[in-house]
PDB file of C-alpha atoms and ligand atoms in Angstrom:
ATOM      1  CA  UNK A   1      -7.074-120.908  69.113  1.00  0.00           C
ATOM      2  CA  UNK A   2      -6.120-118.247  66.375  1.00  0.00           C
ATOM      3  CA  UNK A   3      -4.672-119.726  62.767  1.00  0.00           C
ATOM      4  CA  UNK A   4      -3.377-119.059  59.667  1.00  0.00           C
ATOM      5  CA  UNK A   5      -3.519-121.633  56.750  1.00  0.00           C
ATOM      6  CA  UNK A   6      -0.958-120.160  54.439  1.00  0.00           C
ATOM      7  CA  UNK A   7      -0.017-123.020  51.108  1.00  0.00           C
ATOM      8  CA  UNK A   8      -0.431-122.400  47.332  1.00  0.00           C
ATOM      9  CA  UNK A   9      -3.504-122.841  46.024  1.00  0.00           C
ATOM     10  CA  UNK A  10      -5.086-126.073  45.712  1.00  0.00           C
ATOM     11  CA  UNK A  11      -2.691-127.115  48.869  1.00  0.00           C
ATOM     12  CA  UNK A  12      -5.756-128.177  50.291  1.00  0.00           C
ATOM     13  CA  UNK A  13      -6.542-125.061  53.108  1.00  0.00           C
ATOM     14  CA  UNK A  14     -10.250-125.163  52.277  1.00  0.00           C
ATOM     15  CA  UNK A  15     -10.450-128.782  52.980  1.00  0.00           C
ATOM     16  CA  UNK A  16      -8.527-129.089  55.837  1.00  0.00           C
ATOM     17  CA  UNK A  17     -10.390-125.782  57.447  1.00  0.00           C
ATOM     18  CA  UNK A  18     -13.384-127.465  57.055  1.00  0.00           C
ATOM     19  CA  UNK A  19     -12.326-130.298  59.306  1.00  0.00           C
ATOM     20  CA  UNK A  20     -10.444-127.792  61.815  1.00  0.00           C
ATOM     21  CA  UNK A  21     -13.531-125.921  61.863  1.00  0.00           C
ATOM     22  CA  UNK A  22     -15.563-128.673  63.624  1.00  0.00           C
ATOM     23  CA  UNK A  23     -12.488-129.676  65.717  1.00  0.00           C
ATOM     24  CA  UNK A  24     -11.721-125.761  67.166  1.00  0.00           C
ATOM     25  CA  UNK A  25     -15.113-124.430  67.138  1.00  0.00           C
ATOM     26  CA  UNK A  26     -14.051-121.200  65.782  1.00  0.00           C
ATOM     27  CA  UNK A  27     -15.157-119.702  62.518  1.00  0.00           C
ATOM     28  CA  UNK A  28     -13.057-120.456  59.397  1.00  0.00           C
ATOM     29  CA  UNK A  29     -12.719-117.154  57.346  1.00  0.00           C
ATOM     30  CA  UNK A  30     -12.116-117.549  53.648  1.00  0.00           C
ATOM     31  CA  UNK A  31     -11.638-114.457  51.538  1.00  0.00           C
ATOM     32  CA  UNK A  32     -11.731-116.275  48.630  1.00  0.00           C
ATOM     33  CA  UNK A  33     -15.437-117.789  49.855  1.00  0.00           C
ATOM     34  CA  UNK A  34     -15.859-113.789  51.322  1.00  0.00           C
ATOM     35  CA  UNK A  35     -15.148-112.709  47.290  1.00  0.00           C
ATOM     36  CA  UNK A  36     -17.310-114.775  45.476  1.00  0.00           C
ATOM     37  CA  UNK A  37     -19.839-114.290  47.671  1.00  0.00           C
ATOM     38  CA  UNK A  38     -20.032-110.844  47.143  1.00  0.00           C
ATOM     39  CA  UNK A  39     -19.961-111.672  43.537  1.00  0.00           C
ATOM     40  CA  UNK A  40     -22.445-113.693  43.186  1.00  0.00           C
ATOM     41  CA  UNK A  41     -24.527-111.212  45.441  1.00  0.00           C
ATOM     42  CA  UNK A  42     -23.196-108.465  42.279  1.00  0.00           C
ATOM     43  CA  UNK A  43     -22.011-105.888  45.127  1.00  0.00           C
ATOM     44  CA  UNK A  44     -19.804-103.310  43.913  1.00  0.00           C
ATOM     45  CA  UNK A  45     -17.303-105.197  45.821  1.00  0.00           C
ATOM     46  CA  UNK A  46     -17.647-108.581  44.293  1.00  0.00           C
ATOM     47  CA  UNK A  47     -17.705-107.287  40.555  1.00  0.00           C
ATOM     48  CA  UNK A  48     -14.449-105.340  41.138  1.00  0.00           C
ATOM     49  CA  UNK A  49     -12.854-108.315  43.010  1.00  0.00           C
ATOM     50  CA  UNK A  50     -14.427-110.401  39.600  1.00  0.00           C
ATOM     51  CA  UNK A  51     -12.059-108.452  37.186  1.00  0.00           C
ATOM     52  CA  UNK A  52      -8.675-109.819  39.600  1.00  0.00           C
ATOM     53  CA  UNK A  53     -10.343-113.289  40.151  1.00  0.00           C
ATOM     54  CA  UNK A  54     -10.552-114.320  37.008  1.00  0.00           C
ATOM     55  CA  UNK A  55      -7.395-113.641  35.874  1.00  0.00           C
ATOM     56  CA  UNK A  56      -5.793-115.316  39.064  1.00  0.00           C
ATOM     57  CA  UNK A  57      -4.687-111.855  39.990  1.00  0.00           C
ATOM     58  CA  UNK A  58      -4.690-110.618  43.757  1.00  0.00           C
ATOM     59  CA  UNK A  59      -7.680-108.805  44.676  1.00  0.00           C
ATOM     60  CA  UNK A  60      -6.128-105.175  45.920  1.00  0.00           C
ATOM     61  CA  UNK A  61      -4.808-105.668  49.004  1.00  0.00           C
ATOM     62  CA  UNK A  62      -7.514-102.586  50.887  1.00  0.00           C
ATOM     63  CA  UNK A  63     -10.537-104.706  50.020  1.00  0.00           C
ATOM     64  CA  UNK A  64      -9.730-107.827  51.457  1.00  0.00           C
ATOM     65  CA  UNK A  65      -7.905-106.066  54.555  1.00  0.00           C
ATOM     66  CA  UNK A  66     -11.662-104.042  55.391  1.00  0.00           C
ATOM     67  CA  UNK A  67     -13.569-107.347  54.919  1.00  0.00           C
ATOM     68  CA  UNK A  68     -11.506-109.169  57.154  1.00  0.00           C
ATOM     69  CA  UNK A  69     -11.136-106.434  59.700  1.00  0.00           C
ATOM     70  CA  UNK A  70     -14.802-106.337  59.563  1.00  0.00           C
ATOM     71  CA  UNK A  71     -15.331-110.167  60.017  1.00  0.00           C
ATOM     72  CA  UNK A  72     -13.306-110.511  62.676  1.00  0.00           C
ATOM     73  CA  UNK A  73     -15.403-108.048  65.214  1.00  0.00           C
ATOM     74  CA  UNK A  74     -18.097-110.164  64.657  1.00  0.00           C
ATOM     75  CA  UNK A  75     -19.151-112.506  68.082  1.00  0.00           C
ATOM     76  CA  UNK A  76     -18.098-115.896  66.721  1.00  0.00           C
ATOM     77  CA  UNK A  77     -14.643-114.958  66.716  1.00  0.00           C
ATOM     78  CA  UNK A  78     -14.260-114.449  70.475  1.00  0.00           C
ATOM     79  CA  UNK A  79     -13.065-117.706  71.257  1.00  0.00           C
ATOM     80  CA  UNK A  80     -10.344-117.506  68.033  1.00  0.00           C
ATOM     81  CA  UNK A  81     -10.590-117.101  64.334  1.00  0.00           C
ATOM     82  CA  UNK A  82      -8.886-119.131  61.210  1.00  0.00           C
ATOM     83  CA  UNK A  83      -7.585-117.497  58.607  1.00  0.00           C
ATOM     84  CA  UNK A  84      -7.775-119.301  54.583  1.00  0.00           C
ATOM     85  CA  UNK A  85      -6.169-117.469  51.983  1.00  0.00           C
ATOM     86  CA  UNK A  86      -5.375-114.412  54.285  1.00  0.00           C
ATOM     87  CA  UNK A  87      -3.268-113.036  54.318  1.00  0.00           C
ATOM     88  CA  UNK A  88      -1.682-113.439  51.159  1.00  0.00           C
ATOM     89  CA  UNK A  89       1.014-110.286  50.936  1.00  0.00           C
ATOM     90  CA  UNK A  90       3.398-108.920  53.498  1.00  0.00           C
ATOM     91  CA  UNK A  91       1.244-105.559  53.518  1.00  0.00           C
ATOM     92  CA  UNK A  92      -2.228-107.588  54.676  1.00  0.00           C
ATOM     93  CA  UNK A  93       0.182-109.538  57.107  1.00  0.00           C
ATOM     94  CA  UNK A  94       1.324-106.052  58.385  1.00  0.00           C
ATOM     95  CA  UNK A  95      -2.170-104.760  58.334  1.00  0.00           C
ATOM     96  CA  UNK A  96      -3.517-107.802  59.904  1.00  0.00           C
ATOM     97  CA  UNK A  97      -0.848-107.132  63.022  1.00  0.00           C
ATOM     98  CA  UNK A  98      -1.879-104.069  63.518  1.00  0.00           C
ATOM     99  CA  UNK A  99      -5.783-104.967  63.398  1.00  0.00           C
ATOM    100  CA  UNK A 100      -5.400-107.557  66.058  1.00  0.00           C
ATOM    101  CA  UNK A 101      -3.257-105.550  68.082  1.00  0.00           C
ATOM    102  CA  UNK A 102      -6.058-102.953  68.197  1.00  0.00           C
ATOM    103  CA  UNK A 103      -8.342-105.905  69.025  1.00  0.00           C
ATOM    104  CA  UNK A 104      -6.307-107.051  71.759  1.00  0.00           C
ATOM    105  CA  UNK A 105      -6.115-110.472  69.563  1.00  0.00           C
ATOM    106  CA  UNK A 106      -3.185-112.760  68.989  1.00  0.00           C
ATOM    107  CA  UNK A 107      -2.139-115.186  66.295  1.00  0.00           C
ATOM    108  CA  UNK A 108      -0.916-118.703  67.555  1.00  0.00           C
ATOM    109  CA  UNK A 109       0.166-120.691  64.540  1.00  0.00           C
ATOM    110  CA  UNK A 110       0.812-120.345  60.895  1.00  0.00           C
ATOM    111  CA  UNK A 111      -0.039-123.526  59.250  1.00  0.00           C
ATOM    112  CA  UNK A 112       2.270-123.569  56.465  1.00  0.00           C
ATOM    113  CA  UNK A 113       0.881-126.599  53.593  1.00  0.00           C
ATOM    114  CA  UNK A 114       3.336-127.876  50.894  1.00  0.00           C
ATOM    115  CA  UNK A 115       2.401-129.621  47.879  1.00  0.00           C
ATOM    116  CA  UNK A 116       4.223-129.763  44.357  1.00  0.00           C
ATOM    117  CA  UNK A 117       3.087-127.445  41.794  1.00  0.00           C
ATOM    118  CA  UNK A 118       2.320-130.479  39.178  1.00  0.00           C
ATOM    119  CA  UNK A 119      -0.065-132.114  41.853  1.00  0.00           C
ATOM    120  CA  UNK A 120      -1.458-128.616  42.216  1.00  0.00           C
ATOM    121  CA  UNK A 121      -2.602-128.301  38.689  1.00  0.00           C
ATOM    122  CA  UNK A 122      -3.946-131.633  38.798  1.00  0.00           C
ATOM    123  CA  UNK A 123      -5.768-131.746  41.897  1.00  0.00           C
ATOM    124  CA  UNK A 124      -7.544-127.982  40.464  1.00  0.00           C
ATOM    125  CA  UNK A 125      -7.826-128.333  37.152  1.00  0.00           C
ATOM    126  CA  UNK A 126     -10.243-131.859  38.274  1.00  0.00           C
ATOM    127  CA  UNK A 127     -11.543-129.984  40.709  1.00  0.00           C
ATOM    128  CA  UNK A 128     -15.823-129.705  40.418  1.00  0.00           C
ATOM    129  CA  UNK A 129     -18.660-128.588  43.102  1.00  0.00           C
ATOM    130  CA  UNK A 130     -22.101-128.986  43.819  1.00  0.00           C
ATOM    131  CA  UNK A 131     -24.806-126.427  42.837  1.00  0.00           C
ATOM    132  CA  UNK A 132     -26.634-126.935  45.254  1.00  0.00           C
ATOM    133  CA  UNK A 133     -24.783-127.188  47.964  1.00  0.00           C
ATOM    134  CA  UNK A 134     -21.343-126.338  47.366  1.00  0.00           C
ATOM    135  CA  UNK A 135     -19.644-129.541  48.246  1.00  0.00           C
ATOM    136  CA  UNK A 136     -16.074-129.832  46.698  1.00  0.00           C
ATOM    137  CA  UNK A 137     -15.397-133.259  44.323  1.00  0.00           C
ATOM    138  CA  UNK A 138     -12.602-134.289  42.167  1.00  0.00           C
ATOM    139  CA  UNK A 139     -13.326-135.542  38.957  1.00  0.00           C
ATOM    140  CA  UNK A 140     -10.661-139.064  39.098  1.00  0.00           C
ATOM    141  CA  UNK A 141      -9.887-138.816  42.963  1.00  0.00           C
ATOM    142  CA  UNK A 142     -13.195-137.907  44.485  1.00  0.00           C
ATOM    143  CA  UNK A 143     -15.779-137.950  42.188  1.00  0.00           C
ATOM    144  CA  UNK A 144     -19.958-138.167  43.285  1.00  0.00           C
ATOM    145  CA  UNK A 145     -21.100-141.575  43.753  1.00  0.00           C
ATOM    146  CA  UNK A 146     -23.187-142.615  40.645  1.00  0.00           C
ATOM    147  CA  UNK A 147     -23.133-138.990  39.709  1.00  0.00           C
ATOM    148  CA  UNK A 148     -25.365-138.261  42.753  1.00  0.00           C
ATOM    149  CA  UNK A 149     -24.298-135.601  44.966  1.00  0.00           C
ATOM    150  CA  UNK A 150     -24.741-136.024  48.832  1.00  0.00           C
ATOM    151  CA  UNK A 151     -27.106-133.828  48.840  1.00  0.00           C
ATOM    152  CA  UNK A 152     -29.513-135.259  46.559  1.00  0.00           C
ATOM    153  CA  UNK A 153     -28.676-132.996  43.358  1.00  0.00           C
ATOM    154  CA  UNK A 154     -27.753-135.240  40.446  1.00  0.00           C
ATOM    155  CA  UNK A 155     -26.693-133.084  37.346  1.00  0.00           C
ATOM    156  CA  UNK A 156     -24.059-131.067  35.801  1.00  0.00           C
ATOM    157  CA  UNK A 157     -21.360-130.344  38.625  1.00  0.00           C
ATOM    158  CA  UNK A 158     -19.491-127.041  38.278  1.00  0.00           C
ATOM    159  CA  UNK A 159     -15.708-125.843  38.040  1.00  0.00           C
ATOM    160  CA  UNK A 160     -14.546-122.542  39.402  1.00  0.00           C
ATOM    161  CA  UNK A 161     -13.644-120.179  36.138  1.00  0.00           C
ATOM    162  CA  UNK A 162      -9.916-119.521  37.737  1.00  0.00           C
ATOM    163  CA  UNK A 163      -9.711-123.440  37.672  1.00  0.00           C
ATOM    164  CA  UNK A 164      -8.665-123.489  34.481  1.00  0.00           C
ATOM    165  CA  UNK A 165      -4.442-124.511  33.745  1.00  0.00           C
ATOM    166  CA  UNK A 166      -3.676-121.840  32.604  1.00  0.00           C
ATOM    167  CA  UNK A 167      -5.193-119.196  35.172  1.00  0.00           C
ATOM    168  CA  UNK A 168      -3.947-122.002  38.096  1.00  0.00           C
ATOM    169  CA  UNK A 169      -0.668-121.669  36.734  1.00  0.00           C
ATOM    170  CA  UNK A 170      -0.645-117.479  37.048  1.00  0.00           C
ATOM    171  CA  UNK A 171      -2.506-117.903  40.430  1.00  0.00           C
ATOM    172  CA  UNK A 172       0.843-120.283  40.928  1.00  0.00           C
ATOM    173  CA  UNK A 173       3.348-117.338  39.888  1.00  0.00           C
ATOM    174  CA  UNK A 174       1.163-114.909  42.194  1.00  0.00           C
ATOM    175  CA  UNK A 175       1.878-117.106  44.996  1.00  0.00           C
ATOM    176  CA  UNK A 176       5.178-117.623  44.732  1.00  0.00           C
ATOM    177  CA  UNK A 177       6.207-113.908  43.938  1.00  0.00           C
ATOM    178  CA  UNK A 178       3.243-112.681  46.759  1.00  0.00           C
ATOM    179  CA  UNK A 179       2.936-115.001  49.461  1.00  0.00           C
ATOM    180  CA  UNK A 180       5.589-116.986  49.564  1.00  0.00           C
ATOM    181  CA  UNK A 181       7.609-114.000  51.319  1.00  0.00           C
ATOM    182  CA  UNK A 182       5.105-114.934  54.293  1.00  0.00           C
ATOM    183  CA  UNK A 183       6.568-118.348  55.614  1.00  0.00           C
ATOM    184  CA  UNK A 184      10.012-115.363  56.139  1.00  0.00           C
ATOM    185  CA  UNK A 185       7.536-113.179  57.776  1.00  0.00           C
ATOM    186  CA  UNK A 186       6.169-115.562  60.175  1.00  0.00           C
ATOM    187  CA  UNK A 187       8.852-117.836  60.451  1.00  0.00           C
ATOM    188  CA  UNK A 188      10.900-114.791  61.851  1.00  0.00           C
ATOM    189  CA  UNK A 189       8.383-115.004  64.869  1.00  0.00           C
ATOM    190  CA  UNK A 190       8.349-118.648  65.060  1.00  0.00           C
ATOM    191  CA  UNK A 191       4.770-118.918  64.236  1.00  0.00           C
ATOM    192  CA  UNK A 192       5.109-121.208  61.277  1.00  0.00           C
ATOM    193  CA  UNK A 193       4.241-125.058  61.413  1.00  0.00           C
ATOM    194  CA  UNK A 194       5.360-127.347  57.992  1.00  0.00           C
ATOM    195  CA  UNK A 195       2.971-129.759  56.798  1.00  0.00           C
ATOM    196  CA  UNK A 196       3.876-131.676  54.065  1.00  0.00           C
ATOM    197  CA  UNK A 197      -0.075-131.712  51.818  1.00  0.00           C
ATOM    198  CA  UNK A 198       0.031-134.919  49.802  1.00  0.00           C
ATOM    199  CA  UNK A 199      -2.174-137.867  50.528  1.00  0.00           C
ATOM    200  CA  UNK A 200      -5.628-137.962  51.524  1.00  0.00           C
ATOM    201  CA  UNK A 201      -7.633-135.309  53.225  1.00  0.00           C
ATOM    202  CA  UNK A 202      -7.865-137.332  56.696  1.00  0.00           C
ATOM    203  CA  UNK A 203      -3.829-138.289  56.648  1.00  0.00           C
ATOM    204  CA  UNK A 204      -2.920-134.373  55.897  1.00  0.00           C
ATOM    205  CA  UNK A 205      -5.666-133.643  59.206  1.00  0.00           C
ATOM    206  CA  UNK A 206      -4.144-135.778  61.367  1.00  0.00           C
ATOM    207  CA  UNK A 207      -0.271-133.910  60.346  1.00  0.00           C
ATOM    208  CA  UNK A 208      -2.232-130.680  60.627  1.00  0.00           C
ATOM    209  CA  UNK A 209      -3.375-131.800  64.213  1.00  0.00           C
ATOM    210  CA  UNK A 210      -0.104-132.495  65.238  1.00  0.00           C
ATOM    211  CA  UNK A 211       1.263-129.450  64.114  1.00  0.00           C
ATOM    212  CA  UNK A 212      -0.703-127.021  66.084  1.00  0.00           C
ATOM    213  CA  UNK A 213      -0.007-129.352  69.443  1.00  0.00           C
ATOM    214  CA  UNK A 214      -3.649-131.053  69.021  1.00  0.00           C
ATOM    215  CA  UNK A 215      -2.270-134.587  69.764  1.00  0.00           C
TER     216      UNK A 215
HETATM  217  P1  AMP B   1      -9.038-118.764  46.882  1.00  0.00           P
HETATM  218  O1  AMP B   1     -10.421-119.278  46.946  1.00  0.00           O
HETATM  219  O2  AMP B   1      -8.431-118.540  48.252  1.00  0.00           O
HETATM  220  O3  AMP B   1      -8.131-119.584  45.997  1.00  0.00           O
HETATM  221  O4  AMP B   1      -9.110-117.294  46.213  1.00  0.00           O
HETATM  222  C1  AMP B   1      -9.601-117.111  44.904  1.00  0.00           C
HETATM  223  C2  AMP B   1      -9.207-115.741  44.379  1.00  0.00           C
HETATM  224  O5  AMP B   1      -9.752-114.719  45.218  1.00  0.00           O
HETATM  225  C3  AMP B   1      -7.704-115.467  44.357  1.00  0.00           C
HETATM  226  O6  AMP B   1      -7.071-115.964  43.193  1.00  0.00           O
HETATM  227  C4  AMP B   1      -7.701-113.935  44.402  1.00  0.00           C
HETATM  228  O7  AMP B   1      -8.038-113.356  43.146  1.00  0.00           O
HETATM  229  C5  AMP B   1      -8.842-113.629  45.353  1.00  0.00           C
HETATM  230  N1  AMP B   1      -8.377-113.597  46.762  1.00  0.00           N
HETATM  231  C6  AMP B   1      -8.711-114.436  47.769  1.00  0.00           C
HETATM  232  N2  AMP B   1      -8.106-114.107  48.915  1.00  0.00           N
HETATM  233  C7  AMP B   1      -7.339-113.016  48.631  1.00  0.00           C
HETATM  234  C8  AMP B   1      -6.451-112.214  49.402  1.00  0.00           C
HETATM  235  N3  AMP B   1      -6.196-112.460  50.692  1.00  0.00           N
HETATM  236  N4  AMP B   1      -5.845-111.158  48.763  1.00  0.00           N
HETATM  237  C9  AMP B   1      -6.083-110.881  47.473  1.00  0.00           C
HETATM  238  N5  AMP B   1      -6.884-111.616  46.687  1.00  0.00           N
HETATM  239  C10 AMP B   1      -7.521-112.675  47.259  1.00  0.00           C
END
């Protein structure tokens, strides 16, 4: 199966990937993961993505086309491919036609996940992760059991520099001005499936499942 998760950020795509991942069995590709990645790895790449990133800005649209275009060649994606945070403007939508054209790939649904922007701010401005291990908590809805990760790493847990109010509420404007446009774009080919984000993680899976026809 080939997906989309298209929502604002902080709808909950990461999450809900996670689950879909294990579900599928096809990679999830995040270029948000793919970008900070690269700059923690200080590539050229990732500190020219940094300058965008923490401003809530949109990385230029030719870097995260080429990393994408590059991930999806890869093996895993043979038996289908989701798609977090990409595209995010009509031109990597366009692009992204034309690259799976060439790869003789298709695109089956558009997940499209709605939340209100004042749950957004709260749900990313509590928003902390592991060190160690990366796993995503929420400081009053989901926070580490007696401090302790699941991983064993007890200690200061970390928040994302662009998880700040006021850069969440510019990554907010980005969205609607630059992605938005998208649920046109796809809904014109009937791609697009509504899920409504609020509640817990498990109750937005099981809409998400029902959505793409899992159930
Ligand atoms: P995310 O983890 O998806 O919220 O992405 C974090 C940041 O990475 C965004 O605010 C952008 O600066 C950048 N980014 C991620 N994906 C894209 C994309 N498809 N196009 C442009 N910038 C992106």
């Amino acid at each position: 199966m080939n997906l989309i998760l298209l929502g604002p950020p902080g709808a909950g795509k990461g999450t809900q990937a996670q689950r879909l991942v294990k579900t599928l069995k096809v990679p999830q590709i995040s270029t948000g993961d793919m970008l900070r990645e690269a700059r923690a790895a200080g590539t050229p790449l990732g500190l020219e993505a940094q300058k965008y990133m923490e401003k809530g800005e949109l990385v230029p649209d030719e870097v995260v086309t080429g990393l994408v275009e590059e991930r999806l060649k890869a093996d895993d994606c043979g038996p289908g491919y989701m798609l977090d945070g990409f595209p995010r403007t009509v031109v990597q939508a366009e692009t992204l036609e034309k690259t799976l054209d060439r790869m003789d790939k298709k695109l089956d649904h558009v997940v499209l996940i709605k939340v209100d922007d004042e749950v957004i701010v709260e749900r990313i401005t509590g928003r902390r992760s592991c060190p160690e291990c990366g796993k995503i908590y929420h400081v009053v809805f989901d926070p580490p059991k007696d401090g302790i990760c699941v991983c064993g790493y007890k200690g200061d847990f970390v928040q994302r520099a662009d998880d700040t109010e006021e850069v969440v509420r510019e990554r907010l404007k980005v969205y609607y001005s630059q992605t938005a446009p998208l649920v046109d774009f796809y809904g014109k080919q009937w791609l697009v499936r509504e899920v409504e984000g609020t509640g817990t993680p498990d109750e937005v899976f099981q809409k998400v499942r029902a959505s793409i026809g899992l159930e």
